[in-house]
């Protein structure tokens, strides 16, 4: 086991102990009794609608290959989502090319390119949300925000245009130099991943629009869950929900995000004067909701699989 895996395990273990002695797990679980079952059902339905939006993003992005296989596409997404949320250090991302190869015979490198493109769009939309709330709640330099905003907006175009392709020739680098070899490696890797990037403007805008719709639904649902366990403004709850999602880019994660996800949620809220214990309880319950919906999605994927087998 790598050092960062041990670090993630340690973070999760210490977090569980901290919550046990600071608040008490029975107290946290008891807060669910006060939650309205009807509202919880609505929240689950909405979060599953975000899963459907993400599966539609994949379905229409690869429509030539996946046409007529919407149910199987949803199954692949639900299983990938489960592995990605449960396995440590984002290692669950590896399940995507494996599942795409197994069910749709799409080459590993092409599906890796597809996943990279989707993650780039996810980062862009989440980055735009983050900038908006930073500008709203924090005294961040306006010019700095504009620079970051520009980078976020043009990053997908940079990836599509690949300006480094002819960089070696432009700089007149020797092919055997370390920099020249590095650029050659990037060119070779890019050429293998490029089939997974959008080939038409329609594919670009469809994937971008569905990404935006998914994140809007997801952030609203997560914000509502936070507000259900600790009353706060919607915009403040969205700030906490975004903080939790941003922990996915950390180099070290707790097991299934335990500890690190809660830190991402509570950090921005505590900075805005919210009670530490109250927002911690809300953050833990949001994480329970996230993992529970992920597990339910995995169970649904098994039902979809069984039906597919029965049809065969």
JSON list of N, CA, C and O in Angstrom, two decimals, residues 234-291:
[
{"chain": "A", "resi": 234, "resn": "UNK", "atom": "N", "xyz": [-29.43, 29.49, 1.05]},
{"chain": "A", "resi": 234, "resn": "UNK", "atom": "CA", "xyz": [-29.15, 28.58, -0.05]},
{"chain": "A", "resi": 234, "resn": "UNK", "atom": "C", "xyz": [-27.76, 28.84, -0.64]},
{"chain": "A", "resi": 234, "resn": "UNK", "atom": "O", "xyz": [-27.01, 27.89, -0.91]},
{"chain": "A", "resi": 235, "resn": "UNK", "atom": "N", "xyz": [-27.42, 30.10, -0.82]},
{"chain": "A", "resi": 235, "resn": "UNK", "atom": "CA", "xyz": [-26.12, 30.41, -1.41]},
{"chain": "A", "resi": 235, "resn": "UNK", "atom": "C", "xyz": [-24.98, 29.94, -0.52]},
{"chain": "A", "resi": 235, "resn": "UNK", "atom": "O", "xyz": [-23.95, 29.47, -1.00]},
{"chain": "A", "resi": 236, "resn": "UNK", "atom": "N", "xyz": [-25.16, 30.04, 0.80]},
{"chain": "A", "resi": 236, "resn": "UNK", "atom": "CA", "xyz": [-24.14, 29.57, 1.73]},
{"chain": "A", "resi": 236, "resn": "UNK", "atom": "C", "xyz": [-24.04, 28.05, 1.70]},
{"chain": "A", "resi": 236, "resn": "UNK", "atom": "O", "xyz": [-22.94, 27.48, 1.74]},
{"chain": "A", "resi": 237, "resn": "UNK", "atom": "N", "xyz": [-25.19, 27.38, 1.60]},
{"chain": "A", "resi": 237, "resn": "UNK", "atom": "CA", "xyz": [-25.19, 25.93, 1.52]},
{"chain": "A", "resi": 237, "resn": "UNK", "atom": "C", "xyz": [-24.51, 25.46, 0.23]},
{"chain": "A", "resi": 237, "resn": "UNK", "atom": "O", "xyz": [-23.77, 24.46, 0.23]},
{"chain": "A", "resi": 238, "resn": "UNK", "atom": "N", "xyz": [-24.72, 26.19, -0.86]},
{"chain": "A", "resi": 238, "resn": "UNK", "atom": "CA", "xyz": [-24.06, 25.83, -2.11]},
{"chain": "A", "resi": 238, "resn": "UNK", "atom": "C", "xyz": [-22.55, 26.01, -2.01]},
{"chain": "A", "resi": 238, "resn": "UNK", "atom": "O", "xyz": [-21.78, 25.23, -2.58]},
{"chain": "A", "resi": 239, "resn": "UNK", "atom": "N", "xyz": [-22.13, 27.01, -1.25]},
{"chain": "A", "resi": 239, "resn": "UNK", "atom": "CA", "xyz": [-20.71, 27.22, -1.03]},
{"chain": "A", "resi": 239, "resn": "UNK", "atom": "C", "xyz": [-20.10, 26.00, -0.33]},
{"chain": "A", "resi": 239, "resn": "UNK", "atom": "O", "xyz": [-19.02, 25.53, -0.70]},
{"chain": "A", "resi": 240, "resn": "UNK", "atom": "N", "xyz": [-20.81, 25.48, 0.68]},
{"chain": "A", "resi": 240, "resn": "UNK", "atom": "CA", "xyz": [-20.34, 24.29, 1.38]},
{"chain": "A", "resi": 240, "resn": "UNK", "atom": "C", "xyz": [-20.33, 23.07, 0.47]},
{"chain": "A", "resi": 240, "resn": "UNK", "atom": "O", "xyz": [-19.39, 22.27, 0.49]},
{"chain": "A", "resi": 241, "resn": "UNK", "atom": "N", "xyz": [-21.38, 22.90, -0.33]},
{"chain": "A", "resi": 241, "resn": "UNK", "atom": "CA", "xyz": [-21.45, 21.76, -1.24]},
{"chain": "A", "resi": 241, "resn": "UNK", "atom": "C", "xyz": [-20.33, 21.80, -2.27]},
{"chain": "A", "resi": 241, "resn": "UNK", "atom": "O", "xyz": [-19.72, 20.76, -2.59]},
{"chain": "A", "resi": 242, "resn": "UNK", "atom": "N", "xyz": [-20.02, 22.97, -2.77]},
{"chain": "A", "resi": 242, "resn": "UNK", "atom": "CA", "xyz": [-18.91, 23.12, -3.72]},
{"chain": "A", "resi": 242, "resn": "UNK", "atom": "C", "xyz": [-17.59, 22.78, -3.05]},
{"chain": "A", "resi": 242, "resn": "UNK", "atom": "O", "xyz": [-16.73, 22.11, -3.63]},
{"chain": "A", "resi": 243, "resn": "UNK", "atom": "N", "xyz": [-17.42, 23.22, -1.80]},
{"chain": "A", "resi": 243, "resn": "UNK", "atom": "CA", "xyz": [-16.20, 22.90, -1.06]},
{"chain": "A", "resi": 243, "resn": "UNK", "atom": "C", "xyz": [-15.98, 21.41, -0.94]},
{"chain": "A", "resi": 243, "resn": "UNK", "atom": "O", "xyz": [-14.86, 20.92, -1.08]},
{"chain": "A", "resi": 244, "resn": "UNK", "atom": "N", "xyz": [-17.07, 20.67, -0.69]},
{"chain": "A", "resi": 244, "resn": "UNK", "atom": "CA", "xyz": [-16.95, 19.22, -0.60]},
{"chain": "A", "resi": 244, "resn": "UNK", "atom": "C", "xyz": [-16.53, 18.60, -1.92]},
{"chain": "A", "resi": 244, "resn": "UNK", "atom": "O", "xyz": [-15.68, 17.71, -1.97]},
{"chain": "A", "resi": 245, "resn": "UNK", "atom": "N", "xyz": [-17.09, 19.09, -3.02]},
{"chain": "A", "resi": 245, "resn": "UNK", "atom": "CA", "xyz": [-16.76, 18.54, -4.34]},
{"chain": "A", "resi": 245, "resn": "UNK", "atom": "C", "xyz": [-15.32, 18.87, -4.74]},
{"chain": "A", "resi": 245, "resn": "UNK", "atom": "O", "xyz": [-14.66, 18.07, -5.41]},
{"chain": "A", "resi": 246, "resn": "UNK", "atom": "N", "xyz": [-14.83, 20.02, -4.31]},
{"chain": "A", "resi": 246, "resn": "UNK", "atom": "CA", "xyz": [-13.47, 20.41, -4.66]},
{"chain": "A", "resi": 246, "resn": "UNK", "atom": "C", "xyz": [-12.42, 19.52, -4.02]},
{"chain": "A", "resi": 246, "resn": "UNK", "atom": "O", "xyz": [-11.27, 19.49, -4.46]},
{"chain": "A", "resi": 247, "resn": "UNK", "atom": "N", "xyz": [-12.79, 18.79, -2.96]},
{"chain": "A", "resi": 247, "resn": "UNK", "atom": "CA", "xyz": [-11.81, 17.90, -2.32]},
{"chain": "A", "resi": 247, "resn": "UNK", "atom": "C", "xyz": [-11.40, 16.76, -3.24]},
{"chain": "A", "resi": 247, "resn": "UNK", "atom": "O", "xyz": [-10.41, 16.08, -2.98]},
{"chain": "A", "resi": 248, "resn": "UNK", "atom": "N", "xyz": [-12.15, 16.55, -4.33]},
{"chain": "A", "resi": 248, "resn": "UNK", "atom": "CA", "xyz": [-11.80, 15.47, -5.26]},
{"chain": "A", "resi": 248, "resn": "UNK", "atom": "C", "xyz": [-10.46, 15.72, -5.95]},
{"chain": "A", "resi": 248, "resn": "UNK", "atom": "O", "xyz": [-9.84, 14.78, -6.46]},
{"chain": "A", "resi": 249, "resn": "UNK", "atom": "N", "xyz": [-10.00, 16.97, -5.96]},
{"chain": "A", "resi": 249, "resn": "UNK", "atom": "CA", "xyz": [-8.72, 17.27, -6.62]},
{"chain": "A", "resi": 249, "resn": "UNK", "atom": "C", "xyz": [-7.55, 17.23, -5.66]},
{"chain": "A", "resi": 249, "resn": "UNK", "atom": "O", "xyz": [-6.41, 17.43, -6.06]},
{"chain": "A", "resi": 250, "resn": "UNK", "atom": "N", "xyz": [-7.82, 16.94, -4.38]},
{"chain": "A", "resi": 250, "resn": "UNK", "atom": "CA", "xyz": [-6.73, 16.85, -3.40]},
{"chain": "A", "resi": 250, "resn": "UNK", "atom": "C", "xyz": [-5.85, 15.64, -3.71]},
{"chain": "A", "resi": 250, "resn": "UNK", "atom": "O", "xyz": [-6.33, 14.61, -4.18]},
{"chain": "A", "resi": 251, "resn": "UNK", "atom": "N", "xyz": [-4.55, 15.75, -3.44]},
{"chain": "A", "resi": 251, "resn": "UNK", "atom": "CA", "xyz": [-3.65, 14.60, -3.69]},
{"chain": "A", "resi": 251, "resn": "UNK", "atom": "C", "xyz": [-3.88, 13.44, -2.73]},
{"chain": "A", "resi": 251, "resn": "UNK", "atom": "O", "xyz": [-3.53, 12.31, -3.04]},
{"chain": "A", "resi": 252, "resn": "UNK", "atom": "N", "xyz": [-4.47, 13.72, -1.57]},
{"chain": "A", "resi": 252, "resn": "UNK", "atom": "CA", "xyz": [-4.74, 12.68, -0.57]},
{"chain": "A", "resi": 252, "resn": "UNK", "atom": "C", "xyz": [-6.19, 12.77, -0.15]},
{"chain": "A", "resi": 252, "resn": "UNK", "atom": "O", "xyz": [-6.70, 13.85, 0.14]},
{"chain": "A", "resi": 253, "resn": "UNK", "atom": "N", "xyz": [-6.89, 11.62, -0.14]},
{"chain": "A", "resi": 253, "resn": "UNK", "atom": "CA", "xyz": [-8.29, 11.57, 0.29]},
{"chain": "A", "resi": 253, "resn": "UNK", "atom": "C", "xyz": [-8.45, 10.56, 1.41]},
{"chain": "A", "resi": 253, "resn": "UNK", "atom": "O", "xyz": [-7.71, 9.58, 1.49]},
{"chain": "A", "resi": 254, "resn": "UNK", "atom": "N", "xyz": [-9.44, 10.81, 2.25]},
{"chain": "A", "resi": 254, "resn": "UNK", "atom": "CA", "xyz": [-9.82, 9.78, 3.19]},
{"chain": "A", "resi": 254, "resn": "UNK", "atom": "C", "xyz": [-10.47, 8.63, 2.45]},
{"chain": "A", "resi": 254, "resn": "UNK", "atom": "O", "xyz": [-10.87, 8.76, 1.29]},
{"chain": "A", "resi": 255, "resn": "UNK", "atom": "N", "xyz": [-10.55, 7.47, 3.08]},
{"chain": "A", "resi": 255, "resn": "UNK", "atom": "CA", "xyz": [-11.21, 6.32, 2.45]},
{"chain": "A", "resi": 255, "resn": "UNK", "atom": "C", "xyz": [-12.66, 6.68, 2.17]},
{"chain": "A", "resi": 255, "resn": "UNK", "atom": "O", "xyz": [-13.39, 7.08, 3.08]},
{"chain": "A", "resi": 256, "resn": "UNK", "atom": "N", "xyz": [-13.08, 6.55, 0.91]},
{"chain": "A", "resi": 256, "resn": "UNK", "atom": "CA", "xyz": [-14.42, 6.97, 0.47]},
{"chain": "A", "resi": 256, "resn": "UNK", "atom": "C", "xyz": [-14.66, 8.45, 0.78]},
{"chain": "A", "resi": 256, "resn": "UNK", "atom": "O", "xyz": [-15.79, 8.89, 0.90]},
{"chain": "A", "resi": 257, "resn": "UNK", "atom": "N", "xyz": [-13.55, 9.21, 0.89]},
{"chain": "A", "resi": 257, "resn": "UNK", "atom": "CA", "xyz": [-13.66, 10.64, 1.17]},
{"chain": "A", "resi": 257, "resn": "UNK", "atom": "C", "xyz": [-13.94, 10.98, 2.62]},
{"chain": "A", "resi": 257, "resn": "UNK", "atom": "O", "xyz": [-14.13, 12.16, 2.95]},
{"chain": "A", "resi": 258, "resn": "UNK", "atom": "N", "xyz": [-13.95, 9.97, 3.51]},
{"chain": "A", "resi": 258, "resn": "UNK", "atom": "CA", "xyz": [-14.28, 10.21, 4.92]},
{"chain": "A", "resi": 258, "resn": "UNK", "atom": "C", "xyz": [-13.24, 11.12, 5.55]},
{"chain": "A", "resi": 258, "resn": "UNK", "atom": "O", "xyz": [-12.05, 10.81, 5.57]},
{"chain": "A", "resi": 259, "resn": "UNK", "atom": "N", "xyz": [-13.67, 12.22, 6.06]},
{"chain": "A", "resi": 259, "resn": "UNK", "atom": "CA", "xyz": [-12.78, 13.19, 6.69]},
{"chain": "A", "resi": 259, "resn": "UNK", "atom": "C", "xyz": [-12.43, 14.33, 5.78]},
{"chain": "A", "resi": 259, "resn": "UNK", "atom": "O", "xyz": [-12.66, 15.51, 6.11]},
{"chain": "A", "resi": 260, "resn": "UNK", "atom": "N", "xyz": [-11.91, 14.03, 4.59]},
{"chain": "A", "resi": 260, "resn": "UNK", "atom": "CA", "xyz": [-11.52, 15.10, 3.67]},
{"chain": "A", "resi": 260, "resn": "UNK", "atom": "C", "xyz": [-12.75, 15.77, 3.05]},
{"chain": "A", "resi": 260, "resn": "UNK", "atom": "O", "xyz": [-12.76, 17.00, 2.86]},
{"chain": "A", "resi": 261, "resn": "UNK", "atom": "N", "xyz": [-13.78, 14.98, 2.73]},
{"chain": "A", "resi": 261, "resn": "UNK", "atom": "CA", "xyz": [-15.00, 15.57, 2.16]},
{"chain": "A", "resi": 261, "resn": "UNK", "atom": "C", "xyz": [-15.65, 16.50, 3.18]},
{"chain": "A", "resi": 261, "resn": "UNK", "atom": "O", "xyz": [-16.03, 17.63, 2.84]},
{"chain": "A", "resi": 262, "resn": "UNK", "atom": "N", "xyz": [-15.76, 16.05, 4.42]},
{"chain": "A", "resi": 262, "resn": "UNK", "atom": "CA", "xyz": [-16.35, 16.89, 5.47]},
{"chain": "A", "resi": 262, "resn": "UNK", "atom": "C", "xyz": [-15.56, 18.17, 5.69]},
{"chain": "A", "resi": 262, "resn": "UNK", "atom": "O", "xyz": [-16.13, 19.23, 5.93]},
{"chain": "A", "resi": 263, "resn": "UNK", "atom": "N", "xyz": [-14.23, 18.06, 5.59]},
{"chain": "A", "resi": 263, "resn": "UNK", "atom": "CA", "xyz": [-13.39, 19.24, 5.75]},
{"chain": "A", "resi": 263, "resn": "UNK", "atom": "C", "xyz": [-13.66, 20.26, 4.65]},
{"chain": "A", "resi": 263, "resn": "UNK", "atom": "O", "xyz": [-13.72, 21.47, 4.90]},
{"chain": "A", "resi": 264, "resn": "UNK", "atom": "N", "xyz": [-13.87, 19.76, 3.43]},
{"chain": "A", "resi": 264, "resn": "UNK", "atom": "CA", "xyz": [-14.17, 20.66, 2.32]},
{"chain": "A", "resi": 264, "resn": "UNK", "atom": "C", "xyz": [-15.50, 21.35, 2.48]},
{"chain": "A", "resi": 264, "resn": "UNK", "atom": "O", "xyz": [-15.66, 22.51, 2.08]},
{"chain": "A", "resi": 265, "resn": "UNK", "atom": "N", "xyz": [-16.48, 20.65, 3.05]},
{"chain": "A", "resi": 265, "resn": "UNK", "atom": "CA", "xyz": [-17.79, 21.25, 3.26]},
{"chain": "A", "resi": 265, "resn": "UNK", "atom": "C", "xyz": [-17.76, 22.26, 4.40]},
{"chain": "A", "resi": 265, "resn": "UNK", "atom": "O", "xyz": [-18.28, 23.38, 4.28]},
{"chain": "A", "resi": 266, "resn": "UNK", "atom": "N", "xyz": [-17.17, 21.87, 5.52]},
{"chain": "A", "resi": 266, "resn": "UNK", "atom": "CA", "xyz": [-17.22, 22.71, 6.72]},
{"chain": "A", "resi": 266, "resn": "UNK", "atom": "C", "xyz": [-16.30, 23.93, 6.64]},
{"chain": "A", "resi": 266, "resn": "UNK", "atom": "O", "xyz": [-16.63, 24.98, 7.20]},
{"chain": "A", "resi": 267, "resn": "UNK", "atom": "N", "xyz": [-15.17, 23.80, 5.95]},
{"chain": "A", "resi": 267, "resn": "UNK", "atom": "CA", "xyz": [-14.21, 24.89, 5.90]},
{"chain": "A", "resi": 267, "resn": "UNK", "atom": "C", "xyz": [-14.81, 26.23, 5.49]},
{"chain": "A", "resi": 267, "resn": "UNK", "atom": "O", "xyz": [-14.72, 27.22, 6.24]},
{"chain": "A", "resi": 268, "resn": "UNK", "atom": "N", "xyz": [-15.45, 26.31, 4.31]},
{"chain": "A", "resi": 268, "resn": "UNK", "atom": "CA", "xyz": [-16.04, 27.59, 3.88]},
{"chain": "A", "resi": 268, "resn": "UNK", "atom": "C", "xyz": [-17.16, 28.08, 4.81]},
{"chain": "A", "resi": 268, "resn": "UNK", "atom": "O", "xyz": [-17.33, 29.29, 4.98]},
{"chain": "A", "resi": 269, "resn": "UNK", "atom": "N", "xyz": [-17.91, 27.13, 5.40]},
{"chain": "A", "resi": 269, "resn": "UNK", "atom": "CA", "xyz": [-19.03, 27.52, 6.25]},
{"chain": "A", "resi": 269, "resn": "UNK", "atom": "C", "xyz": [-18.54, 28.07, 7.59]},
{"chain": "A", "resi": 269, "resn": "UNK", "atom": "O", "xyz": [-19.07, 29.05, 8.11]},
{"chain": "A", "resi": 270, "resn": "UNK", "atom": "N", "xyz": [-17.53, 27.43, 8.14]},
{"chain": "A", "resi": 270, "resn": "UNK", "atom": "CA", "xyz": [-16.94, 27.93, 9.40]},
{"chain": "A", "resi": 270, "resn": "UNK", "atom": "C", "xyz": [-16.34, 29.31, 9.18]},
{"chain": "A", "resi": 270, "resn": "UNK", "atom": "O", "xyz": [-16.44, 30.20, 10.03]},
{"chain": "A", "resi": 271, "resn": "UNK", "atom": "N", "xyz": [-15.73, 29.51, 7.99]},
{"chain": "A", "resi": 271, "resn": "UNK", "atom": "CA", "xyz": [-15.14, 30.82, 7.67]},
{"chain": "A", "resi": 271, "resn": "UNK", "atom": "C", "xyz": [-16.19, 31.91, 7.61]},
{"chain": "A", "resi": 271, "resn": "UNK", "atom": "O", "xyz": [-15.87, 33.10, 7.78]},
{"chain": "A", "resi": 272, "resn": "UNK", "atom": "N", "xyz": [-17.45, 31.52, 7.39]},
{"chain": "A", "resi": 272, "resn": "UNK", "atom": "CA", "xyz": [-18.55, 32.48, 7.35]},
{"chain": "A", "resi": 272, "resn": "UNK", "atom": "C", "xyz": [-19.28, 32.58, 8.68]},
{"chain": "A", "resi": 272, "resn": "UNK", "atom": "O", "xyz": [-20.39, 33.11, 8.76]},
{"chain": "A", "resi": 273, "resn": "UNK", "atom": "N", "xyz": [-18.66, 32.06, 9.75]},
{"chain": "A", "resi": 273, "resn": "UNK", "atom": "CA", "xyz": [-19.21, 32.24, 11.10]},
{"chain": "A", "resi": 273, "resn": "UNK", "atom": "C", "xyz": [-20.19, 31.19, 11.55]},
{"chain": "A", "resi": 273, "resn": "UNK", "atom": "O", "xyz": [-20.86, 31.37, 12.58]},
{"chain": "A", "resi": 274, "resn": "UNK", "atom": "N", "xyz": [-20.32, 30.07, 10.80]},
{"chain": "A", "resi": 274, "resn": "UNK", "atom": "CA", "xyz": [-21.24, 29.01, 11.20]},
{"chain": "A", "resi": 274, "resn": "UNK", "atom": "C", "xyz": [-20.65, 28.19, 12.35]},
{"chain": "A", "resi": 274, "resn": "UNK", "atom": "O", "xyz": [-19.43, 28.05, 12.48]},
{"chain": "A", "resi": 275, "resn": "UNK", "atom": "N", "xyz": [-21.52, 27.62, 13.18]},
{"chain": "A", "resi": 275, "resn": "UNK", "atom": "CA", "xyz": [-21.09, 26.80, 14.30]},
{"chain": "A", "resi": 275, "resn": "UNK", "atom": "C", "xyz": [-20.37, 25.55, 13.81]},
{"chain": "A", "resi": 275, "resn": "UNK", "atom": "O", "xyz": [-20.85, 24.85, 12.92]},
{"chain": "A", "resi": 276, "resn": "UNK", "atom": "N", "xyz": [-19.21, 25.26, 14.40]},
{"chain": "A", "resi": 276, "resn": "UNK", "atom": "CA", "xyz": [-18.39, 24.14, 13.96]},
{"chain": "A", "resi": 276, "resn": "UNK", "atom": "C", "xyz": [-19.15, 22.82, 14.09]},
{"chain": "A", "resi": 276, "resn": "UNK", "atom": "O", "xyz": [-19.24, 22.03, 13.14]},
{"chain": "A", "resi": 277, "resn": "UNK", "atom": "N", "xyz": [-19.71, 22.55, 15.27]},
{"chain": "A", "resi": 277, "resn": "UNK", "atom": "CA", "xyz": [-20.40, 21.29, 15.50]},
{"chain": "A", "resi": 277, "resn": "UNK", "atom": "C", "xyz": [-21.62, 21.14, 14.60]},
{"chain": "A", "resi": 277, "resn": "UNK", "atom": "O", "xyz": [-21.88, 20.06, 14.04]},
{"chain": "A", "resi": 278, "resn": "UNK", "atom": "N", "xyz": [-22.36, 22.23, 14.41]},
{"chain": "A", "resi": 278, "resn": "UNK", "atom": "CA", "xyz": [-23.58, 22.16, 13.59]},
{"chain": "A", "resi": 278, "resn": "UNK", "atom": "C", "xyz": [-23.26, 21.87, 12.13]},
{"chain": "A", "resi": 278, "resn": "UNK", "atom": "O", "xyz": [-23.91, 21.01, 11.50]},
{"chain": "A", "resi": 279, "resn": "UNK", "atom": "N", "xyz": [-22.29, 22.57, 11.57]},
{"chain": "A", "resi": 279, "resn": "UNK", "atom": "CA", "xyz": [-21.97, 22.34, 10.16]},
{"chain": "A", "resi": 279, "resn": "UNK", "atom": "C", "xyz": [-21.26, 21.00, 9.98]},
{"chain": "A", "resi": 279, "resn": "UNK", "atom": "O", "xyz": [-21.38, 20.37, 8.92]},
{"chain": "A", "resi": 280, "resn": "UNK", "atom": "N", "xyz": [-20.56, 20.54, 11.00]},
{"chain": "A", "resi": 280, "resn": "UNK", "atom": "CA", "xyz": [-19.91, 19.23, 10.91]},
{"chain": "A", "resi": 280, "resn": "UNK", "atom": "C", "xyz": [-20.96, 18.13, 10.83]},
{"chain": "A", "resi": 280, "resn": "UNK", "atom": "O", "xyz": [-20.85, 17.20, 10.02]},
{"chain": "A", "resi": 281, "resn": "UNK", "atom": "N", "xyz": [-21.99, 18.24, 11.65]},
{"chain": "A", "resi": 281, "resn": "UNK", "atom": "CA", "xyz": [-23.10, 17.25, 11.60]},
{"chain": "A", "resi": 281, "resn": "UNK", "atom": "C", "xyz": [-23.76, 17.29, 10.23]},
{"chain": "A", "resi": 281, "resn": "UNK", "atom": "O", "xyz": [-24.04, 16.24, 9.62]},
{"chain": "A", "resi": 282, "resn": "UNK", "atom": "N", "xyz": [-24.01, 18.49, 9.71]},
{"chain": "A", "resi": 282, "resn": "UNK", "atom": "CA", "xyz": [-24.64, 18.62, 8.40]},
{"chain": "A", "resi": 282, "resn": "UNK", "atom": "C", "xyz": [-23.76, 18.04, 7.30]},
{"chain": "A", "resi": 282, "resn": "UNK", "atom": "O", "xyz": [-24.23, 17.36, 6.38]},
{"chain": "A", "resi": 283, "resn": "UNK", "atom": "N", "xyz": [-22.44, 18.28, 7.40]},
{"chain": "A", "resi": 283, "resn": "UNK", "atom": "CA", "xyz": [-21.51, 17.78, 6.39]},
{"chain": "A", "resi": 283, "resn": "UNK", "atom": "C", "xyz": [-21.44, 16.26, 6.42]},
{"chain": "A", "resi": 283, "resn": "UNK", "atom": "O", "xyz": [-21.40, 15.61, 5.37]},
{"chain": "A", "resi": 284, "resn": "UNK", "atom": "N", "xyz": [-21.41, 15.69, 7.61]},
{"chain": "A", "resi": 284, "resn": "UNK", "atom": "CA", "xyz": [-21.38, 14.23, 7.73]},
{"chain": "A", "resi": 284, "resn": "UNK", "atom": "C", "xyz": [-22.64, 13.62, 7.14]},
{"chain": "A", "resi": 284, "resn": "UNK", "atom": "O", "xyz": [-22.59, 12.62, 6.40]},
{"chain": "A", "resi": 285, "resn": "UNK", "atom": "N", "xyz": [-23.79, 14.22, 7.43]},
{"chain": "A", "resi": 285, "resn": "UNK", "atom": "CA", "xyz": [-25.04, 13.70, 6.90]},
{"chain": "A", "resi": 285, "resn": "UNK", "atom": "C", "xyz": [-25.14, 13.86, 5.39]},
{"chain": "A", "resi": 285, "resn": "UNK", "atom": "O", "xyz": [-25.72, 13.02, 4.70]},
{"chain": "A", "resi": 286, "resn": "UNK", "atom": "N", "xyz": [-24.57, 14.94, 4.87]},
{"chain": "A", "resi": 286, "resn": "UNK", "atom": "CA", "xyz": [-24.52, 15.09, 3.41]},
{"chain": "A", "resi": 286, "resn": "UNK", "atom": "C", "xyz": [-23.68, 13.98, 2.81]},
{"chain": "A", "resi": 286, "resn": "UNK", "atom": "O", "xyz": [-24.05, 13.40, 1.78]},
{"chain": "A", "resi": 287, "resn": "UNK", "atom": "N", "xyz": [-22.56, 13.67, 3.45]},
{"chain": "A", "resi": 287, "resn": "UNK", "atom": "CA", "xyz": [-21.68, 12.60, 2.95]},
{"chain": "A", "resi": 287, "resn": "UNK", "atom": "C", "xyz": [-22.39, 11.24, 3.02]},
{"chain": "A", "resi": 287, "resn": "UNK", "atom": "O", "xyz": [-22.26, 10.41, 2.12]},
{"chain": "A", "resi": 288, "resn": "UNK", "atom": "N", "xyz": [-23.14, 11.02, 4.10]},
{"chain": "A", "resi": 288, "resn": "UNK", "atom": "CA", "xyz": [-23.93, 9.79, 4.23]},
{"chain": "A", "resi": 288, "resn": "UNK", "atom": "C", "xyz": [-24.95, 9.71, 3.09]},
{"chain": "A", "resi": 288, "resn": "UNK", "atom": "O", "xyz": [-25.14, 8.65, 2.48]},
{"chain": "A", "resi": 289, "resn": "UNK", "atom": "N", "xyz": [-25.60, 10.82, 2.81]},
{"chain": "A", "resi": 289, "resn": "UNK", "atom": "CA", "xyz": [-26.57, 10.88, 1.72]},
{"chain": "A", "resi": 289, "resn": "UNK", "atom": "C", "xyz": [-25.89, 10.56, 0.39]},
{"chain": "A", "resi": 289, "resn": "UNK", "atom": "O", "xyz": [-26.42, 9.77, -0.42]},
{"chain": "A", "resi": 290, "resn": "UNK", "atom": "N", "xyz": [-24.73, 11.15, 0.15]},
{"chain": "A", "resi": 290, "resn": "UNK", "atom": "CA", "xyz": [-24.00, 10.93, -1.10]},
{"chain": "A", "resi": 290, "resn": "UNK", "atom": "C", "xyz": [-23.63, 9.46, -1.26]},
{"chain": "A", "resi": 290, "resn": "UNK", "atom": "O", "xyz": [-23.87, 8.86, -2.33]},
{"chain": "A", "resi": 291, "resn": "UNK", "atom": "N", "xyz": [-23.03, 8.87, -0.22]},
{"chain": "A", "resi": 291, "resn": "UNK", "atom": "CA", "xyz": [-22.60, 7.48, -0.30]},
{"chain": "A", "resi": 291, "resn": "UNK", "atom": "C", "xyz": [-23.79, 6.53, -0.39]},
{"chain": "A", "resi": 291, "resn": "UNK", "atom": "O", "xyz": [-23.73, 5.50, -1.09]}
]
